[in-house]
Coordinates of C-alpha atoms in Angstrom, one line a residue:
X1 CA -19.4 171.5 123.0
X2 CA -21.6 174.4 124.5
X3 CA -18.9 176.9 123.8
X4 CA -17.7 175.7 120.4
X5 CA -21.5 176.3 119.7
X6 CA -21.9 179.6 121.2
X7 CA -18.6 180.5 119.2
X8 CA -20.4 179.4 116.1
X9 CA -23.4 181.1 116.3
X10 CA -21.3 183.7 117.6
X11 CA -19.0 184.0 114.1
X12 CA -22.0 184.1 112.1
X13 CA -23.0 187.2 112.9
X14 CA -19.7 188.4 111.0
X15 CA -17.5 188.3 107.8
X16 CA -14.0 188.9 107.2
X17 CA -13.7 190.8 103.9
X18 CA -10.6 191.9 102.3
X19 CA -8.8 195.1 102.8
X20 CA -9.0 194.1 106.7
X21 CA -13.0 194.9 106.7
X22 CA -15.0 192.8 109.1
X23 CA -18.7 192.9 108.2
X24 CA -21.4 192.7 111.0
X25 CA -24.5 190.9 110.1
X26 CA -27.4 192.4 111.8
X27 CA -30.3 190.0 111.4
X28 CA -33.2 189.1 112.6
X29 CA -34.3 190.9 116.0
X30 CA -32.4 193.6 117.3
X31 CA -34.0 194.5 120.7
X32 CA -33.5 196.1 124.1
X33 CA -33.1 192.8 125.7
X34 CA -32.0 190.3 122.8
X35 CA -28.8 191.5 120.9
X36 CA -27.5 188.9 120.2
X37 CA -23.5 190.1 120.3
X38 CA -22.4 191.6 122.9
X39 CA -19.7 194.3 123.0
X40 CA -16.6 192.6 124.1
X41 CA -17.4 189.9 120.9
X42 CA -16.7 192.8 118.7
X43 CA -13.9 193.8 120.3
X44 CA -12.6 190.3 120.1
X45 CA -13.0 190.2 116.4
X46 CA -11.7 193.0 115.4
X47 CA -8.5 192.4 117.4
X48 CA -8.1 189.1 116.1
X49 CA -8.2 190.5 112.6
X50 CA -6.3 193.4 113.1
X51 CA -9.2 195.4 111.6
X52 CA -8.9 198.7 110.2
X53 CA -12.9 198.9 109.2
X54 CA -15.9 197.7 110.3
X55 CA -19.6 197.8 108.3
X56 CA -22.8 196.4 108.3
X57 CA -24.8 194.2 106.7
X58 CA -28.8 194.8 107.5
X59 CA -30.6 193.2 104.6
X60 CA -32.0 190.5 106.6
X61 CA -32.6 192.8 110.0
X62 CA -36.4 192.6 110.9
X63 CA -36.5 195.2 113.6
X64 CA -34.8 197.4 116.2
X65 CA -35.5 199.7 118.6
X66 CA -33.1 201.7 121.5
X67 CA -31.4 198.6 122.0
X68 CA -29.9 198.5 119.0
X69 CA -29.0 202.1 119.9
X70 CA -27.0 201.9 122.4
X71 CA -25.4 199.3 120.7
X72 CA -24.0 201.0 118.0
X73 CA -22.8 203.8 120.0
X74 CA -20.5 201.3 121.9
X75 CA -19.3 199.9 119.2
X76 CA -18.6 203.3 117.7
X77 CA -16.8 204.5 120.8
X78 CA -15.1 200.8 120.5
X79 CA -14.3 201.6 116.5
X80 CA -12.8 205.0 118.0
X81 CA -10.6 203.8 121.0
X82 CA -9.0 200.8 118.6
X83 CA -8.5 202.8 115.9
X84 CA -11.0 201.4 113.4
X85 CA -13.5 203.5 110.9
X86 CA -16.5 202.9 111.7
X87 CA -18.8 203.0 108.4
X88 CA -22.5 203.5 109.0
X89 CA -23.7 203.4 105.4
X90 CA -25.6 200.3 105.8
X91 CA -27.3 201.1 108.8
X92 CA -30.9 201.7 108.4
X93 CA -32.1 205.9 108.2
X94 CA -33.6 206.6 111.1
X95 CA -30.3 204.5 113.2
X96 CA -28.4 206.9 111.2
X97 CA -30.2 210.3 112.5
X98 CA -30.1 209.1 115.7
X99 CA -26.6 208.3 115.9
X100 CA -26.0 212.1 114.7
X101 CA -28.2 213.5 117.1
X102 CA -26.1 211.6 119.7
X103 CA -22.8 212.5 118.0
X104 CA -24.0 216.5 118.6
X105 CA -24.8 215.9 121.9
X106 CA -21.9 214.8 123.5
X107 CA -22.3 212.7 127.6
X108 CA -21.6 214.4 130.4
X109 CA -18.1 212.7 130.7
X110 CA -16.7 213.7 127.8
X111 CA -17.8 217.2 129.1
X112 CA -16.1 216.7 132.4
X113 CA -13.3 215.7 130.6
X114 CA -12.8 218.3 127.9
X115 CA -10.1 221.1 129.0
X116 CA -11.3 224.3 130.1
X117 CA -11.0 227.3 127.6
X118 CA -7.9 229.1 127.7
X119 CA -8.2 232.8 129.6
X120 CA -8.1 234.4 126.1
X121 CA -11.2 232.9 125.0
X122 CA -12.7 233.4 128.1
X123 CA -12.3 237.5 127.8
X124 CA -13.3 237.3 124.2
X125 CA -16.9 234.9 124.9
X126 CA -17.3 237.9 127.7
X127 CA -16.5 240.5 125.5
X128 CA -19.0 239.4 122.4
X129 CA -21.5 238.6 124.9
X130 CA -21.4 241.6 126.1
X131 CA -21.5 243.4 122.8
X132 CA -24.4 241.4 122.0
X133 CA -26.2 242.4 125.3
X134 CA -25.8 245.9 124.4
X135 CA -26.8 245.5 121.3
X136 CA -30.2 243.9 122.2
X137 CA -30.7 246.8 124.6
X138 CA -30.2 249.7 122.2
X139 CA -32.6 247.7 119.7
X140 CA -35.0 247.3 122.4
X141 CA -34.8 251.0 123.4
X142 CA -35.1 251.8 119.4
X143 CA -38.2 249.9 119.2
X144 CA -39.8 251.6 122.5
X145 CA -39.2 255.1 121.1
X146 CA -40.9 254.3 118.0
X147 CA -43.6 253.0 119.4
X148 CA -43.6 255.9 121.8
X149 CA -43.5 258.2 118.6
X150 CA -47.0 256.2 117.1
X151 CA -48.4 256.9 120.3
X152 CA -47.9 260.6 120.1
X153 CA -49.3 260.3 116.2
X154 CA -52.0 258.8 117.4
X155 CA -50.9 255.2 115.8
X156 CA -50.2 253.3 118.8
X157 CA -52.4 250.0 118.9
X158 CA -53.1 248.8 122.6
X159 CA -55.9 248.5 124.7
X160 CA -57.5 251.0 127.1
X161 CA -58.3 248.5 129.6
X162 CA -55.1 246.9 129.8
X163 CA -53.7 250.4 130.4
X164 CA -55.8 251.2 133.1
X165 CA -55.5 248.2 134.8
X166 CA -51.9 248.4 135.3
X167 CA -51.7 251.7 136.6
X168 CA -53.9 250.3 139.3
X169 CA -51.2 247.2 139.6
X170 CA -48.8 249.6 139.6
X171 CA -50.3 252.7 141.7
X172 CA -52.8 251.5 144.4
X173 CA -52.0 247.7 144.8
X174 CA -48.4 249.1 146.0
X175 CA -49.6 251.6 148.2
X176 CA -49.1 248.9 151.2
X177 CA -45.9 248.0 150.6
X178 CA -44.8 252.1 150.0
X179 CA -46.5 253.0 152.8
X180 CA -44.9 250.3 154.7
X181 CA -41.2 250.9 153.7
X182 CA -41.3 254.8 153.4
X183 CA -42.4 254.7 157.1
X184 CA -40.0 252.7 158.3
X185 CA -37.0 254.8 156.6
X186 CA -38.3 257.9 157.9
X187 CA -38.0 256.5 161.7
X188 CA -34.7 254.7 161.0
X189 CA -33.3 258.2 159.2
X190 CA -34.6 260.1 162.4
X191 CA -32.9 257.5 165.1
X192 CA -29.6 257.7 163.5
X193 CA -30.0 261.8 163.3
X194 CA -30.9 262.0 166.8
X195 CA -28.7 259.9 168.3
X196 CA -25.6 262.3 167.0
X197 CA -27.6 265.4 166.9
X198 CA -28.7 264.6 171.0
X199 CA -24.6 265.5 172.0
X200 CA -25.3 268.4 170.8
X201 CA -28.7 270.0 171.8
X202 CA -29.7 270.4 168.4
X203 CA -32.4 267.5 168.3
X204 CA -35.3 269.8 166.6
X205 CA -32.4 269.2 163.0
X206 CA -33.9 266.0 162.8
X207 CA -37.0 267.6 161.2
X208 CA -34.1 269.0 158.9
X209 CA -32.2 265.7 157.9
X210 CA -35.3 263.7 157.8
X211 CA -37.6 266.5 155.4
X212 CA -34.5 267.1 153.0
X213 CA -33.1 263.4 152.8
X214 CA -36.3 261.9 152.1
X215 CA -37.7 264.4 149.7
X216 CA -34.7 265.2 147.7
X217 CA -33.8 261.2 147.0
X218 CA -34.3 258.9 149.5
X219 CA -38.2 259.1 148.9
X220 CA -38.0 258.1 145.2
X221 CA -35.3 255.4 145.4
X222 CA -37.0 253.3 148.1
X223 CA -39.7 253.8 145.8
X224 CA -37.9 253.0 142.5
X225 CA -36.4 249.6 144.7
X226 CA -39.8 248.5 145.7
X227 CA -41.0 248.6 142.2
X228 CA -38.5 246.8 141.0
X229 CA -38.8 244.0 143.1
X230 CA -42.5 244.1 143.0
X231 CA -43.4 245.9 139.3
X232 CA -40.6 245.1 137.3
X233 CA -40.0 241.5 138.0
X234 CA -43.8 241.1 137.7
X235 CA -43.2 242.9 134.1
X236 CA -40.4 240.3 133.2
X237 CA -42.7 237.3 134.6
X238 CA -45.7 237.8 132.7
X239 CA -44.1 238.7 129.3
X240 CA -41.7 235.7 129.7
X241 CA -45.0 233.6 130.1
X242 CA -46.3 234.5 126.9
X243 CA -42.7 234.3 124.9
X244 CA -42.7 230.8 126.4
X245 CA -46.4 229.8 125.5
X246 CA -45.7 231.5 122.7
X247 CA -48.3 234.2 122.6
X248 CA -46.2 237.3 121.5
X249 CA -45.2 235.0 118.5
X250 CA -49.2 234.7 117.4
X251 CA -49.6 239.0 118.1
X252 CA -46.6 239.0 115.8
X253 CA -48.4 236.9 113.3
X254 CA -51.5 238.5 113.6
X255 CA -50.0 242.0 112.3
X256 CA -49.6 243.1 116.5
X257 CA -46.5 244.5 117.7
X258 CA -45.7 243.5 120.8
X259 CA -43.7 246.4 121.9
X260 CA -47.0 248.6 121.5
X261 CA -49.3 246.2 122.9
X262 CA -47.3 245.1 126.0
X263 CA -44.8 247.2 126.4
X264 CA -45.8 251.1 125.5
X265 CA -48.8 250.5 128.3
X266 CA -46.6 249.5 130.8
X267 CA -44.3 251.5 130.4
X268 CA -47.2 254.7 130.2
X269 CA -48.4 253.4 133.4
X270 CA -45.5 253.1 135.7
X271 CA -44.2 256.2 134.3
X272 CA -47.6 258.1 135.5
X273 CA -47.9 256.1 138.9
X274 CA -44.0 256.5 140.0
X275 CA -44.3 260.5 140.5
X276 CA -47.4 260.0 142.6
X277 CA -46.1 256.9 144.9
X278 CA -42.8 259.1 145.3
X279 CA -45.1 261.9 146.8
X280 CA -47.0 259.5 149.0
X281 CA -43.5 258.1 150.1
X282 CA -42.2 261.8 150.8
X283 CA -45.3 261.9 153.4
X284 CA -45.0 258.3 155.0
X285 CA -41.4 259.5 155.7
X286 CA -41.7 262.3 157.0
X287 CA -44.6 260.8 158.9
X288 CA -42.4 258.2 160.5
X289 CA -39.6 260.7 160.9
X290 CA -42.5 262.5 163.1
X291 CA -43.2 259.9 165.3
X292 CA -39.6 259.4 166.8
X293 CA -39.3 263.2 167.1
X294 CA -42.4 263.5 169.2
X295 CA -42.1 259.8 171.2
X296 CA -38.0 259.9 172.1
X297 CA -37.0 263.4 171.5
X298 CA -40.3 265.0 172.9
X299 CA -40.4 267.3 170.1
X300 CA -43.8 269.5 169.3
X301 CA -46.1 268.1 166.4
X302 CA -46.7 271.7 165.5
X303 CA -42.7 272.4 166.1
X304 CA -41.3 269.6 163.8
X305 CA -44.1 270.3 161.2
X306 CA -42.4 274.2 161.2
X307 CA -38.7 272.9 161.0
X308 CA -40.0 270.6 158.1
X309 CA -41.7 273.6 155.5
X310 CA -39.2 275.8 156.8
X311 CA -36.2 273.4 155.4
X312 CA -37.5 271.4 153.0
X313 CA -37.8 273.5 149.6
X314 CA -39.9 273.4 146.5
X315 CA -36.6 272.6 144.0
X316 CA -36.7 269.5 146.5
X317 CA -40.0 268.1 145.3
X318 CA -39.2 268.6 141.7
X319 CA -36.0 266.9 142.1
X320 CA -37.5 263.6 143.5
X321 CA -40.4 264.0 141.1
X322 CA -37.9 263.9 138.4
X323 CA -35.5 261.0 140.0
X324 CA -38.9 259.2 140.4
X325 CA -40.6 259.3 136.7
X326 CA -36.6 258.6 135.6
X327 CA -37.0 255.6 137.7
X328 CA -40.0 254.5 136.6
X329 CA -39.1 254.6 133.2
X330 CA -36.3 252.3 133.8
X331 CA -37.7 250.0 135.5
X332 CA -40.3 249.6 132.8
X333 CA -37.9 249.2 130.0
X334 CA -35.8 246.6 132.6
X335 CA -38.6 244.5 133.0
X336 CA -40.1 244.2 129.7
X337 CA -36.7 243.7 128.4
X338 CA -35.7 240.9 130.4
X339 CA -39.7 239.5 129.7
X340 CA -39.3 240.0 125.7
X341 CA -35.3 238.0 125.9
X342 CA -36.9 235.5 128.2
X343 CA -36.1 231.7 126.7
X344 CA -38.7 228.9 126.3
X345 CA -38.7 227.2 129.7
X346 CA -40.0 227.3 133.0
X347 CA -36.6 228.1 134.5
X348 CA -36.5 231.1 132.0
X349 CA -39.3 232.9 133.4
X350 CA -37.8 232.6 137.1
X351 CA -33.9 234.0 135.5
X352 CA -35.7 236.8 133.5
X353 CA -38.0 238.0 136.6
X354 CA -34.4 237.9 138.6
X355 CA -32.5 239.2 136.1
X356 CA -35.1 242.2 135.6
X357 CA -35.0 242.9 139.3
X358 CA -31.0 243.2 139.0
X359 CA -31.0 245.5 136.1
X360 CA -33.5 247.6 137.6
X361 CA -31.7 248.6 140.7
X362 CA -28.2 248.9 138.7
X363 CA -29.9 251.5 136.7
X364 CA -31.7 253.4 139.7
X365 CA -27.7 253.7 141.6
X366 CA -26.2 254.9 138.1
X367 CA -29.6 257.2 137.8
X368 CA -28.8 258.5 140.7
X369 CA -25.3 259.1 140.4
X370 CA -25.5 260.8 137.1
X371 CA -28.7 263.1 138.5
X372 CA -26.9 264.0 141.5
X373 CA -23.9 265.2 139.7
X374 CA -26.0 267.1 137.3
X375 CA -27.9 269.0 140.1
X376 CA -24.5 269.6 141.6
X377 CA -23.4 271.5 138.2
X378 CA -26.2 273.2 138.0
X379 CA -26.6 274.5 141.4
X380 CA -30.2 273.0 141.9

């Protein structure tokens, strides 16, 4: 008697209508925690039918929440697997939204599921992506030189302060970490010299190797790398912030561009503070290239001082001034590019600080290449 019961109650939550419909009746309360039929009924009626659609009836339904939810999402996925249309017509509006937002949105198993994308569409996803990367950076650039072009016109709308404050971010706050690294090149440069240039007898060269290496290139590119990690990714950081507190959207609204107010200051003030770090890495080199000539080669001060202005020319400066203010423009536009593309999440910031760090260096190499070959040409 308790089943025949349940079966009836059961039954009257549906219809059998011509044309092999089965109408559901959703009535009454239709809760997380009190639907009243279950999946596997469904299944059950519409297999005993042999139905080929299924719709509702939800004149008499009081209310609903996520339970309902769910519930029609099994049954769809039910209406799918048995081959049955599943018409949602009757359902009430805001079930319907939610049931397209799902359907956009597919589960993680269908995702595991779905075949990977042939290697054709693979190369071609690649290829528009990068096209589109490009793209972005030659806008950016665009942007940066029109800016640079108010600024020369006198146009340019940033603050003083903000200037000034970042060529202190950028010049003295990285004097430690310059002085630090330049240093320590200089003596590794110098061991590696000396312990080939030692079978020789020609130990006082190391004054050579050291002065020209770390003048000509070596100075600025240490240089350009610490900035990059330290400057540029800082750059990328703080302008991702505001994209994702939405800050450079409200400049933009208040008749601001963004590319003069954040970007044209930065990029003034590592441009003006790379030359002068390169300089003070030049000394700290040469400095530590110093100390291992006078402590394990016994080498003069006054001796490896000589060898050094003797060797080292004044073509050599200009070139690793120039590498340098190269680098630091590139590491400027890096940063602030990576900062302006930055998304609208946490996560964002961190992958545009990284990615700006990354793009930096790749530029300083390819600098470098492309300066070294044009010296070479030219003889310099």
């Amino acid at each position: 008697m308790h089943q025949q019961d349940e079966l009836a109650e059961v039954e009257d939550y549906f219809s059998r209508l011509e044309d092999g419909t089965i109408a559901l009746r959703l009535y009454g309360d239709w809760s997380a925690g009190c639907i009243p039929v279950s999946p596997r009924k469904v299944e059950e009626q519409l297999t005993a039918a042999q139905a080929s659609r299924l719709v509702f009836d939800t004149t008499q339904l009081r209310s609903w929440d996520s339970g309902l939810l769910t519930f029609l999402l099994k049954i769809k996925s039910l209406c799918a697997r048995l081959e049955v249309a599943f018409h949602e017509d009757n359902l009430p509006p805001g079930a319907r939204r939610l049931l397209a937002i799902a359907a956009d949105r597919p589960g993680r198993s269908q995702e595991v599921g779905r075949k990977p994308p042939a290697l054709l569409e693979r190369v071609a996803d690649r290829a528009i992506s990068a096209g589109r990367m490009v793209m972005d950076m030659l806008a950016f650039l665009g942007e940066a030189t029109v800016a640079f072009g108010r600024l020369l016109r006198g146009r340019a709308r940033f603050r003083g302060v903000d200037l000034w404050e970042i060529m202190r971010e950028c010049g003295a706050s990285a004097l430690p970490i310059v002085s630090l690294i330049s240093l320590l090149v200089g003596m590794i440069f110098a061991f590696v010299g000396a312990v080939q240039l030692s079978m020789f007898g020609a130990e006082i060269y190391v004054a050579s190797l050291v002065g020209i290496s770390i003048v000509r290139v070596m100075g600025a590119i240490m240089t350009g790398i610490i900035m990059a990690g330290r400057t540029g990714a800082s750059f990328a950081a703080r302008i991702g912030t505001m994209q994702v507190n939405e800050e450079i959207d409200a400049l933009s609204t208040l008749g601001i561009s963004p590319m003069e107010f954040l970007v044209l200051p930065r990029i003034i003030a590592l441009t003006l503070m790379m030359p002068l770090l390169c300089l003070y890495a030049d000394l700290m080199g040469i400095l530590g290239g110093l100390l291992v000539g006078v402590t394990m080669l016994d080498l003069n001060v006054m001796e490896y001082l000589e060898m050094t202005k003797n060797t080292v020319r004044l073509k050599d400066f200009w070139v690793g001034l120039f590498h340098s203010g190269v680098f630091g423009v590139l590491v400027a536009l890096s940063g602030c590019l990576r900062g302006v593309q930055c998304g609208r999440s946490a996560s964002a910031v961190g992958d545009a600080a990284t990615s700006a760090v990354v793009t930096s260096i790749v530029n300083i190499i390819v600098a470098t290449a492309v300066i070294t070959v044009i010296c070479n040409i030219l003889g310099i």
